[in-house]
PDB file of C-alpha atoms in Angstrom:
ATOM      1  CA  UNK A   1      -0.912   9.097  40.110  1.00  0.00           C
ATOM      2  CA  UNK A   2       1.268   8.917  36.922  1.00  0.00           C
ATOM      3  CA  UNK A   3       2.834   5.739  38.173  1.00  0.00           C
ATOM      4  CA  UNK A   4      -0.162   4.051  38.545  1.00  0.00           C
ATOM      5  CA  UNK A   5      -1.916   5.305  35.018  1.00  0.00           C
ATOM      6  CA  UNK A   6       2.320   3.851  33.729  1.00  0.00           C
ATOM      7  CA  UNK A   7       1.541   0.922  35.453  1.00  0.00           C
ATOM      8  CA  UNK A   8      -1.754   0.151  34.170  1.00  0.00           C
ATOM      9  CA  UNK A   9      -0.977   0.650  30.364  1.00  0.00           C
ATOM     10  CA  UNK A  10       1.828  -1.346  31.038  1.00  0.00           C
ATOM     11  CA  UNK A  11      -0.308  -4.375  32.136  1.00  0.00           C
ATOM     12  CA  UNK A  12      -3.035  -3.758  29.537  1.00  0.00           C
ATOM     13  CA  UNK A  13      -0.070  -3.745  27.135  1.00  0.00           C
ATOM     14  CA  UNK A  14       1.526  -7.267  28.289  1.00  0.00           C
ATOM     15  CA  UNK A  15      -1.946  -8.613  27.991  1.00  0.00           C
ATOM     16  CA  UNK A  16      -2.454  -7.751  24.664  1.00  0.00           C
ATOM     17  CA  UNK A  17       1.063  -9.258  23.600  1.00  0.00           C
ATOM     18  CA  UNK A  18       0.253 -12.126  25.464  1.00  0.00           C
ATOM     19  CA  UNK A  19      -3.278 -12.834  23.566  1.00  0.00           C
ATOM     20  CA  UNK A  20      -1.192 -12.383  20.189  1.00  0.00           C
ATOM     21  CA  UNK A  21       1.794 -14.905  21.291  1.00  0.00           C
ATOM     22  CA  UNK A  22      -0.628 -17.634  21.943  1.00  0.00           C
ATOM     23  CA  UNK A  23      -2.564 -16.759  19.032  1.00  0.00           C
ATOM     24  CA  UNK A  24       0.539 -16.893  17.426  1.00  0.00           C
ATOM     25  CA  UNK A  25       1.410 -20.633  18.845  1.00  0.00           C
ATOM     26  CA  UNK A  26      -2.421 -21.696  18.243  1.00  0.00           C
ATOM     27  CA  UNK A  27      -1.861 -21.102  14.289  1.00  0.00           C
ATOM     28  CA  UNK A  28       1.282 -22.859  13.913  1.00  0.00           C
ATOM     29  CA  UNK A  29      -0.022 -26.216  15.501  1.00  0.00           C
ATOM     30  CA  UNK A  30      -3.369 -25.451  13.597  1.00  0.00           C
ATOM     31  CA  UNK A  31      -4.957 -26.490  17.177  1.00  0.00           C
ATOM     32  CA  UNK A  32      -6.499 -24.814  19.615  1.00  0.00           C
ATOM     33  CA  UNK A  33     -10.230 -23.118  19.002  1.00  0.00           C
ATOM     34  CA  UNK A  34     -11.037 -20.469  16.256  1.00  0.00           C
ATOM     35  CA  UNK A  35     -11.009 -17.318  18.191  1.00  0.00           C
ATOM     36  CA  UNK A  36      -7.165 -18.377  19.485  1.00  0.00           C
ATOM     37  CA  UNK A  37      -6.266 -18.944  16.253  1.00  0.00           C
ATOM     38  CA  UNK A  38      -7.604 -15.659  14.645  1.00  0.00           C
ATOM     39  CA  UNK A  39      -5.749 -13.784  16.939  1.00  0.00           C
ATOM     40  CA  UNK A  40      -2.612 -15.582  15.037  1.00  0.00           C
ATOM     41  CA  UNK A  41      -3.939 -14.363  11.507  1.00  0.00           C
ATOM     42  CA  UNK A  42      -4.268 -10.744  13.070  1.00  0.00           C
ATOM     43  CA  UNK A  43      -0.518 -10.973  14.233  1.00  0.00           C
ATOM     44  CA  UNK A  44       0.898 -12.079  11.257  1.00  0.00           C
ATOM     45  CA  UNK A  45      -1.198  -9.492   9.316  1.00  0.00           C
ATOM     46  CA  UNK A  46       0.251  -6.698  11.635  1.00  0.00           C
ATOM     47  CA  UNK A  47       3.700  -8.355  11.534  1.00  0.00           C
ATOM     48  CA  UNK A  48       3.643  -7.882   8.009  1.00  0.00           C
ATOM     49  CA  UNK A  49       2.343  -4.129   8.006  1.00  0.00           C
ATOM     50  CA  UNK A  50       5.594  -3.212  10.208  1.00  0.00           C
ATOM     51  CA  UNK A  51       7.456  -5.463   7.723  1.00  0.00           C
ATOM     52  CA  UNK A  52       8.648  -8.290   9.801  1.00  0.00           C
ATOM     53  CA  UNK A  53       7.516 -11.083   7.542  1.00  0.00           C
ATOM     54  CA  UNK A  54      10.861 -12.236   7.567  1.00  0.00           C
ATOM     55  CA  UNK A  55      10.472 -13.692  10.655  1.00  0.00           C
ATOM     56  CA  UNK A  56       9.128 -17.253  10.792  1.00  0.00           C
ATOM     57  CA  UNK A  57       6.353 -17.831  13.038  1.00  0.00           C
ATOM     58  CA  UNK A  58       7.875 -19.682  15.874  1.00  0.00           C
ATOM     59  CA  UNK A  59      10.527 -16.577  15.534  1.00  0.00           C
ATOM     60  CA  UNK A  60       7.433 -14.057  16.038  1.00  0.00           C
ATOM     61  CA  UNK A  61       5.720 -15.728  18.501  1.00  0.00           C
ATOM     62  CA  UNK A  62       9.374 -16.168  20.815  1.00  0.00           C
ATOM     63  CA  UNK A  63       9.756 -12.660  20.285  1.00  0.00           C
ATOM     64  CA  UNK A  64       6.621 -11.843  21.054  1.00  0.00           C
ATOM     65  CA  UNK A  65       6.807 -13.761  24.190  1.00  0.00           C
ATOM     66  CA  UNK A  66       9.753 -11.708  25.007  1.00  0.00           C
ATOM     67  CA  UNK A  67       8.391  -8.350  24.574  1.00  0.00           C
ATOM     68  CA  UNK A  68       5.147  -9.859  26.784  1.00  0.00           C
ATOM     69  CA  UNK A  69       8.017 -10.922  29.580  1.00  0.00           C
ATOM     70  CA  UNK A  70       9.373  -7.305  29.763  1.00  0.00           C
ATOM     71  CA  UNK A  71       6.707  -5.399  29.521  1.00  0.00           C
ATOM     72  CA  UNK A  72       5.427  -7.076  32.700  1.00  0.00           C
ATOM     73  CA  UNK A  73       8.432  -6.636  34.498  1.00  0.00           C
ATOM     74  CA  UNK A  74       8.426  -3.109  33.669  1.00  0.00           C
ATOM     75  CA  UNK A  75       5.266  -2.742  34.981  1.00  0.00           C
ATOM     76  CA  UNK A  76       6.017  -4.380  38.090  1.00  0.00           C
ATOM     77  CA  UNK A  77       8.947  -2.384  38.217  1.00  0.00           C
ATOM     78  CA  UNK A  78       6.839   0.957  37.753  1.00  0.00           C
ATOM     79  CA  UNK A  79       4.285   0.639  40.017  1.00  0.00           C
ATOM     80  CA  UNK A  80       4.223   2.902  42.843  1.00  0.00           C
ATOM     81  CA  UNK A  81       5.039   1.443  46.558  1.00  0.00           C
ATOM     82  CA  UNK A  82       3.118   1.868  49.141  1.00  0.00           C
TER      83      UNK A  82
END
């Protein structure tokens, strides 16, 4: 039961990071429709809260993109087998 519950807030996490990396992308080409591109405004604003606005905005969206990859694979890699 506790893998699965792992498992889940894993994916619900890699989601989220997801939405915010192509928010992310969405504001830097200034393309893309509103709602994408508010999500980018809401990363940088918590990017800057944890005090990574020395990053550059392709920098936080690549790492961002990272953090979605292996938080997927670590729910993959959590989930219970049947």
């Amino acid at each position: 039961m506790l893998g699965w519950l792992l498992s889940t807030l894993l994916f619900g996490l890699t989601l989220l990071l997801a939405l915010l990396a192509l928010g992310t992308f969405a504001s830097l080409a200034g393309t893309g429709p509103l709602w994408l591109r508010s999500l980018g405004g809401l990363e940088s604003a918590l990017a800057e809260q944890l005090g990574l606005e020395g990053l550059s905005g392709v920098g936080q969206a690549l790492s961002l993109m990272i953090m979605t990859s292996l938080c997927a694979g670590l729910a993959a890699f959590v989930k219970p087998r049947a």
